[in-house]
């Protein structure tokens, strides 16, 4: 095919040019008069709104501490190391049937189909993410915990994000100060062009995956990752649930209360293997590829990563995505020998809003 | 009347004056780039009427996203406008809804019928363009975009990098793979091996 053999570009119809220029000039004139309404929200926030957002982050941080304290987990404001590790406990997941999980997901998808996701052209999401991190300094690796609170406003795949972070040791002691709230005016939202029909969505999620790999893991990870952003529309969320329901490995994980205290229903699916053995082959890289394969061939050294989706059974809204490593954490993290949360994301608020900076609550 | 210096000013200079309050300079920016945006949108959609709507949308979006703007070589707005066009084409239904909502909140503009439209030739163009697009749409969206930007919009690698928001090296590798995939599509099938870079059935990202 010759891509150069295409029709010539014709001039824009004059009436259209005139109408467009008149509209654009008027739009620019209106922007110069702040008291008048704009068709779209201004891209920058005023000082008063930034102050409000700082307060919102402070409130969120306080909520983090209170929820964590209630659960006996993280304590962000302590100045002393605690005697026992403060890693959060996994939610109380069970291992139920596949059929039950399918029913939960399809009910949630149907509930999402009837959900009114707010009004306005901007998608808003507020999330809180907890994740294990490995910091390396002075040739020593230290496992820390990072908590991130983020608000995003996106439209057409891009927008603004406000982020605040706090690192702690696994005993809950803060590492440095909380990061200053940062604003990213070029935030990219990977969910914006997700299809809303199951077949093309599945293909899109697998699009970049190597064909020889385990596509079930790739697909499950991609679904959970998309949901954890909080920016999927109701139709996209429903489609993601429907694709997840087609996966043979999905299982019912029972009724749980998420880390924000909300009642939910959980489903789980395996999302990977890792080296949980004493050889630490996959992390240290100090052994040959052959030795690593031998170590991983020993099932006693293999860990299983499972990701759980907690959803609101009445609305179908995703509430929390939690990734759990069992029987232990990956070997290089040197954490106590029991199931370990690799990360969880709480979707605290989500919906359509009228302008950047607005919230759904 | 616009001052003489505007004609020699770069897009970046005109745009800064526009944002500072010289609203009538939108006609300069529009005059410089509307035709090429219109042509690009036509070649990506195969529809003149859709291209007209998308052209309006691209400039509306450019204004709405003025805080994110990136200029190409010599302060040109053109690559970035093609990037906005890509987003508008990808999210066409939503973009059209937003465009209509914006229009409803503005005083009515004067729109008159254009008596000079060459209806037959336009229909021929559309039929021809749709045949080309039917082949191109077998490629991944990334490959479609990089080919359209470099071949149809005439952007160089740096301009395409601005439009796509990716490094120049990524544009080079995408372009190379896109050309290979396109060549494979044009060749008669000789074996069952999958073509690198073609998208899985139904994929759209």
PDB file of N, CA, C and O in Angstrom, chain B residues 163-192:
ATOM      1  N   UNK B 163       4.490  15.412  19.400  1.00  0.00           N
ATOM      2  CA  UNK B 163       3.067  15.075  19.228  1.00  0.00           C
ATOM      3  C   UNK B 163       2.676  13.861  20.061  1.00  0.00           C
ATOM      4  O   UNK B 163       1.589  13.818  20.624  1.00  0.00           O
ATOM      5  N   UNK B 164       3.565  12.894  20.128  1.00  0.00           N
ATOM      6  CA  UNK B 164       3.231  11.651  20.818  1.00  0.00           C
ATOM      7  C   UNK B 164       3.622  11.673  22.290  1.00  0.00           C
ATOM      8  O   UNK B 164       3.236  10.778  23.045  1.00  0.00           O
ATOM      9  N   UNK B 165       4.418  12.666  22.683  1.00  0.00           N
ATOM     10  CA  UNK B 165       4.855  12.742  24.079  1.00  0.00           C
ATOM     11  C   UNK B 165       5.808  11.620  24.450  1.00  0.00           C
ATOM     12  O   UNK B 165       5.787  11.113  25.561  1.00  0.00           O
ATOM     13  N   UNK B 166       6.633  11.180  23.494  1.00  0.00           N
ATOM     14  CA  UNK B 166       7.591  10.096  23.752  1.00  0.00           C
ATOM     15  C   UNK B 166       8.970  10.539  23.260  1.00  0.00           C
ATOM     16  O   UNK B 166       9.072  11.490  22.471  1.00  0.00           O
ATOM     17  N   UNK B 167      10.044   9.870  23.682  1.00  0.00           N
ATOM     18  CA  UNK B 167      11.377  10.234  23.198  1.00  0.00           C
ATOM     19  C   UNK B 167      11.529   9.975  21.690  1.00  0.00           C
ATOM     20  O   UNK B 167      10.824   9.138  21.125  1.00  0.00           O
ATOM     21  N   UNK B 168      12.493  10.678  21.098  1.00  0.00           N
ATOM     22  CA  UNK B 168      12.732  10.518  19.659  1.00  0.00           C
ATOM     23  C   UNK B 168      13.098   9.071  19.329  1.00  0.00           C
ATOM     24  O   UNK B 168      12.673   8.522  18.312  1.00  0.00           O
ATOM     25  N   UNK B 169      13.876   8.447  20.200  1.00  0.00           N
ATOM     26  CA  UNK B 169      14.264   7.056  19.961  1.00  0.00           C
ATOM     27  C   UNK B 169      13.063   6.138  19.859  1.00  0.00           C
ATOM     28  O   UNK B 169      13.031   5.195  19.061  1.00  0.00           O
ATOM     29  N   UNK B 170      12.055   6.423  20.672  1.00  0.00           N
ATOM     30  CA  UNK B 170      10.837   5.616  20.627  1.00  0.00           C
ATOM     31  C   UNK B 170      10.123   5.814  19.301  1.00  0.00           C
ATOM     32  O   UNK B 170       9.591   4.870  18.717  1.00  0.00           O
ATOM     33  N   UNK B 171      10.110   7.064  18.827  1.00  0.00           N
ATOM     34  CA  UNK B 171       9.486   7.332  17.527  1.00  0.00           C
ATOM     35  C   UNK B 171      10.211   6.544  16.433  1.00  0.00           C
ATOM     36  O   UNK B 171       9.587   5.918  15.575  1.00  0.00           O
ATOM     37  N   UNK B 172      11.545   6.553  16.496  1.00  0.00           N
ATOM     38  CA  UNK B 172      12.318   5.844  15.476  1.00  0.00           C
ATOM     39  C   UNK B 172      12.000   4.356  15.473  1.00  0.00           C
ATOM     40  O   UNK B 172      11.762   3.758  14.415  1.00  0.00           O
ATOM     41  N   UNK B 173      11.978   3.777  16.649  1.00  0.00           N
ATOM     42  CA  UNK B 173      11.739   2.334  16.691  1.00  0.00           C
ATOM     43  C   UNK B 173      10.291   2.015  16.298  1.00  0.00           C
ATOM     44  O   UNK B 173      10.036   1.049  15.581  1.00  0.00           O
ATOM     45  N   UNK B 174       9.354   2.860  16.745  1.00  0.00           N
ATOM     46  CA  UNK B 174       7.961   2.615  16.357  1.00  0.00           C
ATOM     47  C   UNK B 174       7.788   2.726  14.846  1.00  0.00           C
ATOM     48  O   UNK B 174       7.080   1.939  14.216  1.00  0.00           O
ATOM     49  N   UNK B 175       8.448   3.735  14.281  1.00  0.00           N
ATOM     50  CA  UNK B 175       8.318   3.957  12.844  1.00  0.00           C
ATOM     51  C   UNK B 175       8.897   2.782  12.064  1.00  0.00           C
ATOM     52  O   UNK B 175       8.315   2.316  11.077  1.00  0.00           O
ATOM     53  N   UNK B 176      10.025   2.304  12.533  1.00  0.00           N
ATOM     54  CA  UNK B 176      10.652   1.171  11.861  1.00  0.00           C
ATOM     55  C   UNK B 176       9.742  -0.052  11.900  1.00  0.00           C
ATOM     56  O   UNK B 176       9.516  -0.724  10.887  1.00  0.00           O
ATOM     57  N   UNK B 177       9.194  -0.307  13.084  1.00  0.00           N
ATOM     58  CA  UNK B 177       8.318  -1.486  13.208  1.00  0.00           C
ATOM     59  C   UNK B 177       7.026  -1.285  12.420  1.00  0.00           C
ATOM     60  O   UNK B 177       6.481  -2.212  11.837  1.00  0.00           O
ATOM     61  N   UNK B 178       6.534  -0.038  12.411  1.00  0.00           N
ATOM     62  CA  UNK B 178       5.290   0.238  11.682  1.00  0.00           C
ATOM     63  C   UNK B 178       5.483   0.006  10.190  1.00  0.00           C
ATOM     64  O   UNK B 178       4.613  -0.568   9.519  1.00  0.00           O
ATOM     65  N   UNK B 179       6.635   0.446   9.673  1.00  0.00           N
ATOM     66  CA  UNK B 179       6.881   0.245   8.246  1.00  0.00           C
ATOM     67  C   UNK B 179       7.004  -1.237   7.921  1.00  0.00           C
ATOM     68  O   UNK B 179       6.502  -1.703   6.905  1.00  0.00           O
ATOM     69  N   UNK B 180       7.670  -1.968   8.804  1.00  0.00           N
ATOM     70  CA  UNK B 180       7.818  -3.410   8.579  1.00  0.00           C
ATOM     71  C   UNK B 180       6.451  -4.091   8.600  1.00  0.00           C
ATOM     72  O   UNK B 180       6.148  -4.950   7.766  1.00  0.00           O
ATOM     73  N   UNK B 181       5.628  -3.680   9.560  1.00  0.00           N
ATOM     74  CA  UNK B 181       4.298  -4.288   9.666  1.00  0.00           C
ATOM     75  C   UNK B 181       3.455  -3.945   8.449  1.00  0.00           C
ATOM     76  O   UNK B 181       2.716  -4.784   7.919  1.00  0.00           O
ATOM     77  N   UNK B 182       3.593  -2.706   7.982  1.00  0.00           N
ATOM     78  CA  UNK B 182       2.826  -2.281   6.811  1.00  0.00           C
ATOM     79  C   UNK B 182       3.278  -3.054   5.570  1.00  0.00           C
ATOM     80  O   UNK B 182       2.458  -3.503   4.764  1.00  0.00           O
ATOM     81  N   UNK B 183       4.592  -3.222   5.449  1.00  0.00           N
ATOM     82  CA  UNK B 183       5.114  -3.978   4.302  1.00  0.00           C
ATOM     83  C   UNK B 183       4.617  -5.414   4.345  1.00  0.00           C
ATOM     84  O   UNK B 183       4.267  -6.000   3.313  1.00  0.00           O
ATOM     85  N   UNK B 184       4.581  -5.973   5.539  1.00  0.00           N
ATOM     86  CA  UNK B 184       4.101  -7.352   5.659  1.00  0.00           C
ATOM     87  C   UNK B 184       2.635  -7.463   5.267  1.00  0.00           C
ATOM     88  O   UNK B 184       2.204  -8.452   4.662  1.00  0.00           O
ATOM     89  N   UNK B 185       1.858  -6.436   5.617  1.00  0.00           N
ATOM     90  CA  UNK B 185       0.438  -6.453   5.251  1.00  0.00           C
ATOM     91  C   UNK B 185       0.260  -6.384   3.744  1.00  0.00           C
ATOM     92  O   UNK B 185      -0.666  -6.966   3.182  1.00  0.00           O
ATOM     93  N   UNK B 186       1.154  -5.635   3.100  1.00  0.00           N
ATOM     94  CA  UNK B 186       1.033  -5.460   1.658  1.00  0.00           C
ATOM     95  C   UNK B 186       1.492  -6.687   0.897  1.00  0.00           C
ATOM     96  O   UNK B 186       1.144  -6.880  -0.268  1.00  0.00           O
ATOM     97  N   UNK B 187       2.323  -7.544   1.547  1.00  0.00           N
ATOM     98  CA  UNK B 187       2.847  -8.730   0.874  1.00  0.00           C
ATOM     99  C   UNK B 187       1.827  -9.850   0.940  1.00  0.00           C
ATOM    100  O   UNK B 187       1.098  -9.968   1.925  1.00  0.00           O
ATOM    101  N   UNK B 188       1.807 -10.735  -0.070  1.00  0.00           N
ATOM    102  CA  UNK B 188       0.915 -11.885   0.021  1.00  0.00           C
ATOM    103  C   UNK B 188       1.386 -12.808   1.129  1.00  0.00           C
ATOM    104  O   UNK B 188       2.588 -12.950   1.345  1.00  0.00           O
ATOM    105  N   UNK B 189       0.470 -13.409   1.888  1.00  0.00           N
ATOM    106  CA  UNK B 189       0.875 -14.277   2.991  1.00  0.00           C
ATOM    107  C   UNK B 189       1.637 -15.488   2.478  1.00  0.00           C
ATOM    108  O   UNK B 189       1.184 -16.162   1.559  1.00  0.00           O
ATOM    109  N   UNK B 190       2.816 -15.718   3.055  1.00  0.00           N
ATOM    110  CA  UNK B 190       3.616 -16.866   2.633  1.00  0.00           C
ATOM    111  C   UNK B 190       3.720 -17.917   3.722  1.00  0.00           C
ATOM    112  O   UNK B 190       4.064 -19.048   3.467  1.00  0.00           O
ATOM    113  N   UNK B 191       3.471 -17.542   4.951  1.00  0.00           N
ATOM    114  CA  UNK B 191       3.461 -18.535   6.032  1.00  0.00           C
ATOM    115  C   UNK B 191       2.539 -18.025   7.121  1.00  0.00           C
ATOM    116  O   UNK B 191       1.933 -16.977   7.001  1.00  0.00           O
ATOM    117  N   UNK B 192       2.461 -18.792   8.183  1.00  0.00           N
ATOM    118  CA  UNK B 192       1.495 -18.467   9.236  1.00  0.00           C
ATOM    119  C   UNK B 192       2.110 -17.668  10.365  1.00  0.00           C
ATOM    120  O   UNK B 192       1.481 -17.451  11.373  1.00  0.00           O
TER     121      UNK B 192
END
